[in-house]
Amino acid sequence: MHRERLGLPTLGVNIDHIATIRQARRTVEPDPIAGAVLAELGGADGITAHLREDRRHIQERDVRLLRQTVRTHLNLEMAATDEMVAIALDIKPDYVTLVPERREEVTTEGGLDIAGQIARIGEVVDKLQSADIPVSLFIDAEPAQIEASVKVQAKFIELHTGRYAEAKDEKSRKQELDVLAAGCEQAMKAGLRINAGHGLTYWNVYPVACLPGMEELNIGHTIISRAVLVGMERAVQEMKLAMRGKF
Ligand code: PXP
C-alpha cells in the first residue's frame, strides 16, 4: 500500500474540506472526487477522507466513488462504531484510520484513547484486519497509548501532531517534536508502522517529515486553503470569460 520509502514520508491528501465547501450550499460543486484526481495528478501518494457520523462534509457516495477512482491508496478515517465498520467492510478502503469523534467538535480533537477501551478497539481492529483492511490508530504520542496500540495489534499508528502544530513558541514546539520523536522510537521498536497528521502546514511540516520511521503524513486544511487562493486568479478570469459567453 505504501510506496517504498525513499527517506521521506509519503503524502496523503485529506479532501474533506472540498466537501465542506460543497455542503455549505448542499450543491454538487466542488466535487471532492475531482479534487482527489487533481491531488493525485499533483503527486499525492494517497487520498484521505473522513466519513463523520453527522455527514457534515464527506458523504457515503463520495467514499464509494473514491474507492472506484483513486489510483493511489484510499485511507478512510472513521469512528470505531458498528455503522462505520459495516461501511468499511463493504467499501474496502486500502486502510482505515480510527479517530475519536464528538458531534460538537470543529475538527478531530486529541487522539483516540486506546488504553481506556482495549476490548472495543481490539474487536474493531480484528474485524477490519481479518478482512484485509489494515488499521491505523490516531493517537497522542503517549507511551501508554502506543503500548495499547501494540496490544490491539493494529498495523499502524497515526501520531497526532496537533500539539506540535499549535505550540506558541520555538521552545514548546521543540518539546512537542521531542515527544513525537520519542513516540516514533517506541513505536518502531514495537514493530508498529507510523503515520502522522493534524494541523501540519507548509511552514511546520518539514521537521515532522524528518522524524525517523515516519511513513505517511495526512494533511488537509492547509492544502485546501492554499488551493482556494492559488486558484482564485484563474477562477475570476474564467468567470469574466463566462460573462462574455466565452467560457
Ligand atoms: N489526520 C487525522 C486523523 C485527522 O482527523 C485529520 C483532520 O481530519 C488530519 C489528519 C488532517 O488534519 P489537517 O486538516 O489539520 O491537515
PDB file of N, CA and C in Angstrom, residues 127-223:
ATOM      1  N   LYS A 127     -11.870  -7.129  13.343  1.00  0.00           N
ATOM      2  CA  LYS A 127     -12.878  -7.254  12.265  1.00  0.00           C
ATOM      3  C   LYS A 127     -12.324  -6.717  10.948  1.00  0.00           C
ATOM      4  N   LEU A 128     -11.679  -5.551  11.021  1.00  0.00           N
ATOM      5  CA  LEU A 128     -11.207  -4.905   9.779  1.00  0.00           C
ATOM      6  C   LEU A 128      -9.985  -5.636   9.222  1.00  0.00           C
ATOM      7  N   GLN A 129      -9.047  -5.944  10.103  1.00  0.00           N
ATOM      8  CA  GLN A 129      -7.817  -6.571   9.611  1.00  0.00           C
ATOM      9  C   GLN A 129      -8.066  -8.006   9.137  1.00  0.00           C
ATOM     10  N   SER A 130      -9.078  -8.672   9.705  1.00  0.00           N
ATOM     11  CA  SER A 130      -9.447 -10.010   9.214  1.00  0.00           C
ATOM     12  C   SER A 130      -9.985  -9.927   7.789  1.00  0.00           C
ATOM     13  N   ALA A 131     -10.480  -8.737   7.430  1.00  0.00           N
ATOM     14  CA  ALA A 131     -10.978  -8.530   6.063  1.00  0.00           C
ATOM     15  C   ALA A 131      -9.900  -7.865   5.196  1.00  0.00           C
ATOM     16  N   ASP A 132      -8.645  -7.982   5.628  1.00  0.00           N
ATOM     17  CA  ASP A 132      -7.508  -7.423   4.867  1.00  0.00           C
ATOM     18  C   ASP A 132      -7.550  -5.909   4.732  1.00  0.00           C
ATOM     19  N   ILE A 133      -8.112  -5.237   5.714  1.00  0.00           N
ATOM     20  CA  ILE A 133      -8.066  -3.766   5.746  1.00  0.00           C
ATOM     21  C   ILE A 133      -7.165  -3.376   6.922  1.00  0.00           C
ATOM     22  N   PRO A 134      -5.916  -2.994   6.650  1.00  0.00           N
ATOM     23  CA  PRO A 134      -5.030  -2.612   7.754  1.00  0.00           C
ATOM     24  C   PRO A 134      -5.607  -1.426   8.520  1.00  0.00           C
ATOM     25  N   VAL A 135      -5.354  -1.400   9.814  1.00  0.00           N
ATOM     26  CA  VAL A 135      -5.906  -0.337  10.659  1.00  0.00           C
ATOM     27  C   VAL A 135      -4.795   0.510  11.254  1.00  0.00           C
ATOM     28  N   SER A 136      -5.032   1.820  11.208  1.00  0.00           N
ATOM     29  CA  SER A 136      -4.148   2.797  11.822  1.00  0.00           C
ATOM     30  C   SER A 136      -4.922   3.462  12.961  1.00  0.00           C
ATOM     31  N   LEU A 137      -4.273   3.692  14.077  1.00  0.00           N
ATOM     32  CA  LEU A 137      -4.946   4.305  15.229  1.00  0.00           C
ATOM     33  C   LEU A 137      -4.399   5.711  15.442  1.00  0.00           C
ATOM     34  N   PHE A 138      -5.288   6.684  15.404  1.00  0.00           N
ATOM     35  CA  PHE A 138      -4.886   8.083  15.588  1.00  0.00           C
ATOM     36  C   PHE A 138      -4.749   8.344  17.087  1.00  0.00           C
ATOM     37  N   ILE A 139      -3.507   8.482  17.547  1.00  0.00           N
ATOM     38  CA  ILE A 139      -3.270   8.594  18.999  1.00  0.00           C
ATOM     39  C   ILE A 139      -2.294   9.730  19.312  1.00  0.00           C
ATOM     40  N   ASP A 140      -2.357  10.177  20.544  1.00  0.00           N
ATOM     41  CA  ASP A 140      -1.317  11.089  21.035  1.00  0.00           C
ATOM     42  C   ASP A 140      -0.062  10.256  21.254  1.00  0.00           C
ATOM     43  N   ALA A 141       1.106  10.897  21.138  1.00  0.00           N
ATOM     44  CA  ALA A 141       2.371  10.162  21.276  1.00  0.00           C
ATOM     45  C   ALA A 141       2.681   9.906  22.748  1.00  0.00           C
ATOM     46  N   GLU A 142       1.799   9.150  23.383  1.00  0.00           N
ATOM     47  CA  GLU A 142       1.977   8.823  24.810  1.00  0.00           C
ATOM     48  C   GLU A 142       2.346   7.349  24.921  1.00  0.00           C
ATOM     49  N   PRO A 143       3.342   7.029  25.779  1.00  0.00           N
ATOM     50  CA  PRO A 143       3.783   5.635  25.898  1.00  0.00           C
ATOM     51  C   PRO A 143       2.632   4.655  26.115  1.00  0.00           C
ATOM     52  N   ALA A 144       1.666   4.999  26.992  1.00  0.00           N
ATOM     53  CA  ALA A 144       0.576   4.057  27.294  1.00  0.00           C
ATOM     54  C   ALA A 144      -0.299   3.807  26.064  1.00  0.00           C
ATOM     55  N   GLN A 145      -0.499   4.842  25.247  1.00  0.00           N
ATOM     56  CA  GLN A 145      -1.344   4.679  24.048  1.00  0.00           C
ATOM     57  C   GLN A 145      -0.618   3.846  22.988  1.00  0.00           C
ATOM     58  N   ILE A 146       0.689   4.022  22.906  1.00  0.00           N
ATOM     59  CA  ILE A 146       1.465   3.238  21.937  1.00  0.00           C
ATOM     60  C   ILE A 146       1.477   1.764  22.356  1.00  0.00           C
ATOM     61  N   GLU A 147       1.698   1.534  23.656  1.00  0.00           N
ATOM     62  CA  GLU A 147       1.646   0.157  24.183  1.00  0.00           C
ATOM     63  C   GLU A 147       0.287  -0.482  23.895  1.00  0.00           C
ATOM     64  N   ALA A 148      -0.769   0.282  24.133  1.00  0.00           N
ATOM     65  CA  ALA A 148      -2.121  -0.250  23.916  1.00  0.00           C
ATOM     66  C   ALA A 148      -2.345  -0.547  22.432  1.00  0.00           C
ATOM     67  N   SER A 149      -1.766   0.283  21.557  1.00  0.00           N
ATOM     68  CA  SER A 149      -1.913   0.056  20.107  1.00  0.00           C
ATOM     69  C   SER A 149      -1.249  -1.250  19.694  1.00  0.00           C
ATOM     70  N   VAL A 150      -0.134  -1.571  20.370  1.00  0.00           N
ATOM     71  CA  VAL A 150       0.533  -2.855  20.113  1.00  0.00           C
ATOM     72  C   VAL A 150      -0.389  -3.984  20.579  1.00  0.00           C
ATOM     73  N   LYS A 151      -0.966  -3.794  21.755  1.00  0.00           N
ATOM     74  CA  LYS A 151      -1.840  -4.843  22.340  1.00  0.00           C
ATOM     75  C   LYS A 151      -3.012  -5.184  21.421  1.00  0.00           C
ATOM     76  N   VAL A 152      -3.599  -4.171  20.808  1.00  0.00           N
ATOM     77  CA  VAL A 152      -4.769  -4.459  19.960  1.00  0.00           C
ATOM     78  C   VAL A 152      -4.352  -4.885  18.552  1.00  0.00           C
ATOM     79  N   GLN A 153      -3.024  -4.958  18.328  1.00  0.00           N
ATOM     80  CA  GLN A 153      -2.454  -5.498  17.088  1.00  0.00           C
ATOM     81  C   GLN A 153      -2.757  -4.686  15.837  1.00  0.00           C
ATOM     82  N   ALA A 154      -2.872  -3.359  16.023  1.00  0.00           N
ATOM     83  CA  ALA A 154      -3.028  -2.512  14.835  1.00  0.00           C
ATOM     84  C   ALA A 154      -1.716  -2.512  14.052  1.00  0.00           C
ATOM     85  N   LYS A 155      -1.844  -2.368  12.719  1.00  0.00           N
ATOM     86  CA  LYS A 155      -0.627  -2.333  11.899  1.00  0.00           C
ATOM     87  C   LYS A 155       0.088  -0.980  12.025  1.00  0.00           C
ATOM     88  N   PHE A 156      -0.728   0.094  12.112  1.00  0.00           N
ATOM     89  CA  PHE A 156      -0.190   1.457  12.099  1.00  0.00           C
ATOM     90  C   PHE A 156      -0.689   2.266  13.285  1.00  0.00           C
ATOM     91  N   ILE A 157       0.089   3.282  13.635  1.00  0.00           N
ATOM     92  CA  ILE A 157      -0.483   4.367  14.431  1.00  0.00           C
ATOM     93  C   ILE A 157      -0.333   5.649  13.601  1.00  0.00           C
ATOM     94  N   GLU A 158      -1.219   6.603  13.856  1.00  0.00           N
ATOM     95  CA  GLU A 158      -1.022   7.940  13.290  1.00  0.00           C
ATOM     96  C   GLU A 158      -0.816   8.875  14.472  1.00  0.00           C
ATOM     97  N   LEU A 159       0.383   9.414  14.578  1.00  0.00           N
ATOM     98  CA  LEU A 159       0.676  10.304  15.701  1.00  0.00           C
ATOM     99  C   LEU A 159      -0.006  11.651  15.484  1.00  0.00           C
ATOM    100  N   HIS A 160      -0.703  12.094  16.516  1.00  0.00           N
ATOM    101  CA  HIS A 160      -1.438  13.366  16.480  1.00  0.00           C
ATOM    102  C   HIS A 160      -0.426  14.511  16.609  1.00  0.00           C
ATOM    103  N   THR A 161      -0.329  15.336  15.573  1.00  0.00           N
ATOM    104  CA  THR A 161       0.661  16.418  15.586  1.00  0.00           C
ATOM    105  C   THR A 161       0.040  17.757  15.996  1.00  0.00           C
ATOM    106  N   GLY A 162      -1.198  17.726  16.493  1.00  0.00           N
ATOM    107  CA  GLY A 162      -1.894  18.969  16.838  1.00  0.00           C
ATOM    108  C   GLY A 162      -1.169  19.818  17.870  1.00  0.00           C
ATOM    109  N   ARG A 163      -0.656  19.186  18.920  1.00  0.00           N
ATOM    110  CA  ARG A 163       0.003  19.977  19.983  1.00  0.00           C
ATOM    111  C   ARG A 163       1.284  20.609  19.450  1.00  0.00           C
ATOM    112  N   TYR A 164       1.999  19.872  18.608  1.00  0.00           N
ATOM    113  CA  TYR A 164       3.204  20.426  17.956  1.00  0.00           C
ATOM    114  C   TYR A 164       2.793  21.620  17.082  1.00  0.00           C
ATOM    115  N   ALA A 165       1.730  21.441  16.300  1.00  0.00           N
ATOM    116  CA  ALA A 165       1.312  22.491  15.362  1.00  0.00           C
ATOM    117  C   ALA A 165       0.843  23.747  16.095  1.00  0.00           C
ATOM    118  N   GLU A 166       0.245  23.544  17.263  1.00  0.00           N
ATOM    119  CA  GLU A 166      -0.314  24.692  17.991  1.00  0.00           C
ATOM    120  C   GLU A 166       0.665  25.321  18.973  1.00  0.00           C
ATOM    121  N   ALA A 167       1.874  24.778  19.076  1.00  0.00           N
ATOM    122  CA  ALA A 167       2.850  25.317  20.035  1.00  0.00           C
ATOM    123  C   ALA A 167       3.087  26.798  19.747  1.00  0.00           C
ATOM    124  N   LYS A 168       3.149  27.589  20.811  1.00  0.00           N
ATOM    125  CA  LYS A 168       3.167  29.050  20.649  1.00  0.00           C
ATOM    126  C   LYS A 168       4.565  29.617  20.442  1.00  0.00           C
ATOM    127  N   ASP A 169       5.597  28.873  20.857  1.00  0.00           N
ATOM    128  CA  ASP A 169       6.955  29.391  20.677  1.00  0.00           C
ATOM    129  C   ASP A 169       7.893  28.246  20.318  1.00  0.00           C
ATOM    130  N   GLU A 170       9.112  28.614  19.957  1.00  0.00           N
ATOM    131  CA  GLU A 170      10.089  27.620  19.489  1.00  0.00           C
ATOM    132  C   GLU A 170      10.375  26.556  20.534  1.00  0.00           C
ATOM    133  N   LYS A 171      10.474  27.003  21.815  1.00  0.00           N
ATOM    134  CA  LYS A 171      10.824  26.067  22.880  1.00  0.00           C
ATOM    135  C   LYS A 171       9.744  24.981  23.015  1.00  0.00           C
ATOM    136  N   SER A 172       8.495  25.408  23.065  1.00  0.00           N
ATOM    137  CA  SER A 172       7.457  24.383  23.229  1.00  0.00           C
ATOM    138  C   SER A 172       7.288  23.557  21.958  1.00  0.00           C
ATOM    139  N   ARG A 173       7.551  24.171  20.799  1.00  0.00           N
ATOM    140  CA  ARG A 173       7.475  23.398  19.547  1.00  0.00           C
ATOM    141  C   ARG A 173       8.527  22.284  19.561  1.00  0.00           C
ATOM    142  N   LYS A 174       9.731  22.648  20.026  1.00  0.00           N
ATOM    143  CA  LYS A 174      10.824  21.671  20.093  1.00  0.00           C
ATOM    144  C   LYS A 174      10.454  20.556  21.087  1.00  0.00           C
ATOM    145  N   GLN A 175       9.851  20.966  22.217  1.00  0.00           N
ATOM    146  CA  GLN A 175       9.428  19.946  23.206  1.00  0.00           C
ATOM    147  C   GLN A 175       8.419  18.976  22.599  1.00  0.00           C
ATOM    148  N   GLU A 176       7.458  19.519  21.868  1.00  0.00           N
ATOM    149  CA  GLU A 176       6.429  18.657  21.259  1.00  0.00           C
ATOM    150  C   GLU A 176       7.038  17.762  20.177  1.00  0.00           C
ATOM    151  N   LEU A 177       8.032  18.303  19.463  1.00  0.00           N
ATOM    152  CA  LEU A 177       8.715  17.489  18.442  1.00  0.00           C
ATOM    153  C   LEU A 177       9.473  16.340  19.106  1.00  0.00           C
ATOM    154  N   ASP A 178      10.074  16.629  20.256  1.00  0.00           N
ATOM    155  CA  ASP A 178      10.786  15.572  21.002  1.00  0.00           C
ATOM    156  C   ASP A 178       9.815  14.481  21.451  1.00  0.00           C
ATOM    157  N   VAL A 179       8.616  14.890  21.864  1.00  0.00           N
ATOM    158  CA  VAL A 179       7.602  13.911  22.278  1.00  0.00           C
ATOM    159  C   VAL A 179       7.255  13.011  21.083  1.00  0.00           C
ATOM    160  N   LEU A 180       7.097  13.634  19.908  1.00  0.00           N
ATOM    161  CA  LEU A 180       6.774  12.854  18.704  1.00  0.00           C
ATOM    162  C   LEU A 180       7.930  11.912  18.353  1.00  0.00           C
ATOM    163  N   ALA A 181       9.166  12.412  18.484  1.00  0.00           N
ATOM    164  CA  ALA A 181      10.341  11.585  18.159  1.00  0.00           C
ATOM    165  C   ALA A 181      10.426  10.373  19.095  1.00  0.00           C
ATOM    166  N   ALA A 182      10.144  10.610  20.388  1.00  0.00           N
ATOM    167  CA  ALA A 182      10.173   9.503  21.353  1.00  0.00           C
ATOM    168  C   ALA A 182       9.080   8.495  21.013  1.00  0.00           C
ATOM    169  N   GLY A 183       7.934   8.999  20.582  1.00  0.00           N
ATOM    170  CA  GLY A 183       6.833   8.122  20.181  1.00  0.00           C
ATOM    171  C   GLY A 183       7.226   7.259  18.990  1.00  0.00           C
ATOM    172  N   CYS A 184       7.911   7.871  18.045  1.00  0.00           N
ATOM    173  CA  CYS A 184       8.365   7.125  16.852  1.00  0.00           C
ATOM    174  C   CYS A 184       9.313   6.004  17.270  1.00  0.00           C
ATOM    175  N   GLU A 185      10.208   6.343  18.176  1.00  0.00           N
ATOM    176  CA  GLU A 185      11.202   5.348  18.595  1.00  0.00           C
ATOM    177  C   GLU A 185      10.505   4.157  19.268  1.00  0.00           C
ATOM    178  N   GLN A 186       9.602   4.471  20.203  1.00  0.00           N
ATOM    179  CA  GLN A 186       8.875   3.404  20.907  1.00  0.00           C
ATOM    180  C   GLN A 186       8.069   2.554  19.917  1.00  0.00           C
ATOM    181  N   ALA A 187       7.392   3.227  18.981  1.00  0.00           N
ATOM    182  CA  ALA A 187       6.545   2.502  18.022  1.00  0.00           C
ATOM    183  C   ALA A 187       7.387   1.615  17.111  1.00  0.00           C
ATOM    184  N   MET A 188       8.510   2.152  16.645  1.00  0.00           N
ATOM    185  CA  MET A 188       9.368   1.362  15.743  1.00  0.00           C
ATOM    186  C   MET A 188       9.876   0.112  16.440  1.00  0.00           C
ATOM    187  N   LYS A 189      10.317   0.294  17.688  1.00  0.00           N
ATOM    188  CA  LYS A 189      10.825  -0.853  18.463  1.00  0.00           C
ATOM    189  C   LYS A 189       9.752  -1.919  18.613  1.00  0.00           C
ATOM    190  N   ALA A 190       8.500  -1.469  18.730  1.00  0.00           N
ATOM    191  CA  ALA A 190       7.395  -2.411  18.946  1.00  0.00           C
ATOM    192  C   ALA A 190       6.867  -2.985  17.634  1.00  0.00           C
ATOM    193  N   GLY A 191       7.425  -2.534  16.508  1.00  0.00           N
ATOM    194  CA  GLY A 191       7.014  -3.079  15.210  1.00  0.00           C
ATOM    195  C   GLY A 191       5.793  -2.399  14.607  1.00  0.00           C
ATOM    196  N   LEU A 192       5.388  -1.255  15.171  1.00  0.00           N
ATOM    197  CA  LEU A 192       4.264  -0.511  14.592  1.00  0.00           C
ATOM    198  C   LEU A 192       4.764   0.361  13.451  1.00  0.00           C
ATOM    199  N   ARG A 193       3.955   0.501  12.425  1.00  0.00           N
ATOM    200  CA  ARG A 193       4.286   1.449  11.350  1.00  0.00           C
ATOM    201  C   ARG A 193       3.673   2.804  11.713  1.00  0.00           C
ATOM    202  N   ILE A 194       4.319   3.884  11.245  1.00  0.00           N
ATOM    203  CA  ILE A 194       3.973   5.206  11.783  1.00  0.00           C
ATOM    204  C   ILE A 194       3.551   6.200  10.705  1.00  0.00           C
ATOM    205  N   ASN A 195       2.372   6.761  10.901  1.00  0.00           N
ATOM    206  CA  ASN A 195       1.905   7.913  10.130  1.00  0.00           C
ATOM    207  C   ASN A 195       1.763   9.079  11.109  1.00  0.00           C
ATOM    208  N   ALA A 196       1.490  10.261  10.583  1.00  0.00           N
ATOM    209  CA  ALA A 196       1.234  11.404  11.476  1.00  0.00           C
ATOM    210  C   ALA A 196       0.358  12.408  10.752  1.00  0.00           C
ATOM    211  N   GLY A 197      -0.280  13.258  11.526  1.00  0.00           N
ATOM    212  CA  GLY A 197      -1.089  14.303  10.907  1.00  0.00           C
ATOM    213  C   GLY A 197      -1.862  15.111  11.913  1.00  0.00           C
ATOM    214  N   HIS A 198      -2.444  16.158  11.413  1.00  0.00           N
ATOM    215  CA  HIS A 198      -3.314  17.130  12.075  1.00  0.00           C
ATOM    216  C   HIS A 198      -2.568  18.435  12.334  1.00  0.00           C
ATOM    217  N   GLY A 199      -3.069  19.476  11.694  1.00  0.00           N
ATOM    218  CA  GLY A 199      -2.523  20.813  11.911  1.00  0.00           C
ATOM    219  C   GLY A 199      -1.207  21.076  11.193  1.00  0.00           C
ATOM    220  N   LEU A 200      -0.759  20.138  10.365  1.00  0.00           N
ATOM    221  CA  LEU A 200       0.510  20.383   9.667  1.00  0.00           C
ATOM    222  C   LEU A 200       0.278  21.421   8.569  1.00  0.00           C
ATOM    223  N   THR A 201       1.290  22.277   8.376  1.00  0.00           N
ATOM    224  CA  THR A 201       1.187  23.348   7.376  1.00  0.00           C
ATOM    225  C   THR A 201       2.464  23.379   6.543  1.00  0.00           C
ATOM    226  N   TYR A 202       2.484  24.254   5.533  1.00  0.00           N
ATOM    227  CA  TYR A 202       3.679  24.404   4.693  1.00  0.00           C
ATOM    228  C   TYR A 202       4.885  24.822   5.526  1.00  0.00           C
ATOM    229  N   TRP A 203       4.615  25.459   6.679  1.00  0.00           N
ATOM    230  CA  TRP A 203       5.699  26.041   7.471  1.00  0.00           C
ATOM    231  C   TRP A 203       6.186  25.141   8.598  1.00  0.00           C
ATOM    232  N   ASN A 204       5.364  24.173   9.009  1.00  0.00           N
ATOM    233  CA  ASN A 204       5.800  23.343  10.147  1.00  0.00           C
ATOM    234  C   ASN A 204       5.997  21.869   9.785  1.00  0.00           C
ATOM    235  N   VAL A 205       5.802  21.522   8.506  1.00  0.00           N
ATOM    236  CA  VAL A 205       5.776  20.102   8.139  1.00  0.00           C
ATOM    237  C   VAL A 205       7.164  19.451   8.123  1.00  0.00           C
ATOM    238  N   TYR A 206       8.186  20.220   7.784  1.00  0.00           N
ATOM    239  CA  TYR A 206       9.480  19.585   7.489  1.00  0.00           C
ATOM    240  C   TYR A 206      10.068  18.808   8.675  1.00  0.00           C
ATOM    241  N   PRO A 207      10.127  19.381   9.878  1.00  0.00           N
ATOM    242  CA  PRO A 207      10.692  18.604  10.994  1.00  0.00           C
ATOM    243  C   PRO A 207       9.921  17.299  11.246  1.00  0.00           C
ATOM    244  N   VAL A 208       8.620  17.308  11.021  1.00  0.00           N
ATOM    245  CA  VAL A 208       7.825  16.083  11.226  1.00  0.00           C
ATOM    246  C   VAL A 208       8.140  15.071  10.117  1.00  0.00           C
ATOM    247  N   ALA A 209       8.323  15.591   8.895  1.00  0.00           N
ATOM    248  CA  ALA A 209       8.663  14.700   7.772  1.00  0.00           C
ATOM    249  C   ALA A 209      10.013  14.021   7.999  1.00  0.00           C
ATOM    250  N   CYS A 210      10.869  14.648   8.800  1.00  0.00           N
ATOM    251  CA  CYS A 210      12.212  14.101   9.045  1.00  0.00           C
ATOM    252  C   CYS A 210      12.250  13.126  10.225  1.00  0.00           C
ATOM    253  N   LEU A 211      11.140  12.939  10.921  1.00  0.00           N
ATOM    254  CA  LEU A 211      11.167  12.032  12.085  1.00  0.00           C
ATOM    255  C   LEU A 211      11.460  10.602  11.621  1.00  0.00           C
ATOM    256  N   PRO A 212      12.309   9.896  12.359  1.00  0.00           N
ATOM    257  CA  PRO A 212      12.684   8.548  11.946  1.00  0.00           C
ATOM    258  C   PRO A 212      11.485   7.599  11.914  1.00  0.00           C
ATOM    259  N   GLY A 213      11.382   6.849  10.838  1.00  0.00           N
ATOM    260  CA  GLY A 213      10.321   5.843  10.734  1.00  0.00           C
ATOM    261  C   GLY A 213       9.009   6.369  10.189  1.00  0.00           C
ATOM    262  N   MET A 214       8.933   7.691   9.953  1.00  0.00           N
ATOM    263  CA  MET A 214       7.660   8.271   9.508  1.00  0.00           C
ATOM    264  C   MET A 214       7.332   7.785   8.096  1.00  0.00           C
ATOM    265  N   GLU A 215       6.152   7.195   7.920  1.00  0.00           N
ATOM    266  CA  GLU A 215       5.793   6.638   6.605  1.00  0.00           C
ATOM    267  C   GLU A 215       4.884   7.536   5.793  1.00  0.00           C
ATOM    268  N   GLU A 216       3.875   8.107   6.451  1.00  0.00           N
ATOM    269  CA  GLU A 216       2.923   8.911   5.683  1.00  0.00           C
ATOM    270  C   GLU A 216       2.398  10.058   6.534  1.00  0.00           C
ATOM    271  N   LEU A 217       2.285  11.236   5.911  1.00  0.00           N
ATOM    272  CA  LEU A 217       1.676  12.385   6.582  1.00  0.00           C
ATOM    273  C   LEU A 217       0.324  12.634   5.940  1.00  0.00           C
ATOM    274  N   ASN A 218      -0.701  12.743   6.766  1.00  0.00           N
ATOM    275  CA  ASN A 218      -2.044  13.049   6.266  1.00  0.00           C
ATOM    276  C   ASN A 218      -2.326  14.521   6.511  1.00  0.00           C
ATOM    277  N   ILE A 219      -2.480  15.253   5.407  1.00  0.00           N
ATOM    278  CA  ILE A 219      -2.585  16.715   5.507  1.00  0.00           C
ATOM    279  C   ILE A 219      -3.787  17.193   4.692  1.00  0.00           C
ATOM    280  N   GLY A 220      -4.594  18.064   5.308  1.00  0.00           N
ATOM    281  CA  GLY A 220      -5.791  18.530   4.626  1.00  0.00           C
ATOM    282  C   GLY A 220      -5.946  20.027   4.578  1.00  0.00           C
ATOM    283  N   HIS A 221      -6.233  20.624   5.739  1.00  0.00           N
ATOM    284  CA  HIS A 221      -6.702  22.005   5.770  1.00  0.00           C
ATOM    285  C   HIS A 221      -5.760  22.983   5.067  1.00  0.00           C
ATOM    286  N   THR A 222      -4.477  22.857   5.314  1.00  0.00           N
ATOM    287  CA  THR A 222      -3.538  23.834   4.737  1.00  0.00           C
ATOM    288  C   THR A 222      -3.459  23.701   3.214  1.00  0.00           C
ATOM    289  N   ILE A 223      -3.611  22.478   2.707  1.00  0.00           N
ATOM    290  CA  ILE A 223      -3.536  22.274   1.249  1.00  0.00           C
ATOM    291  C   ILE A 223      -4.797  22.828   0.578  1.00  0.00           C
TER     292      ILE A 223
END
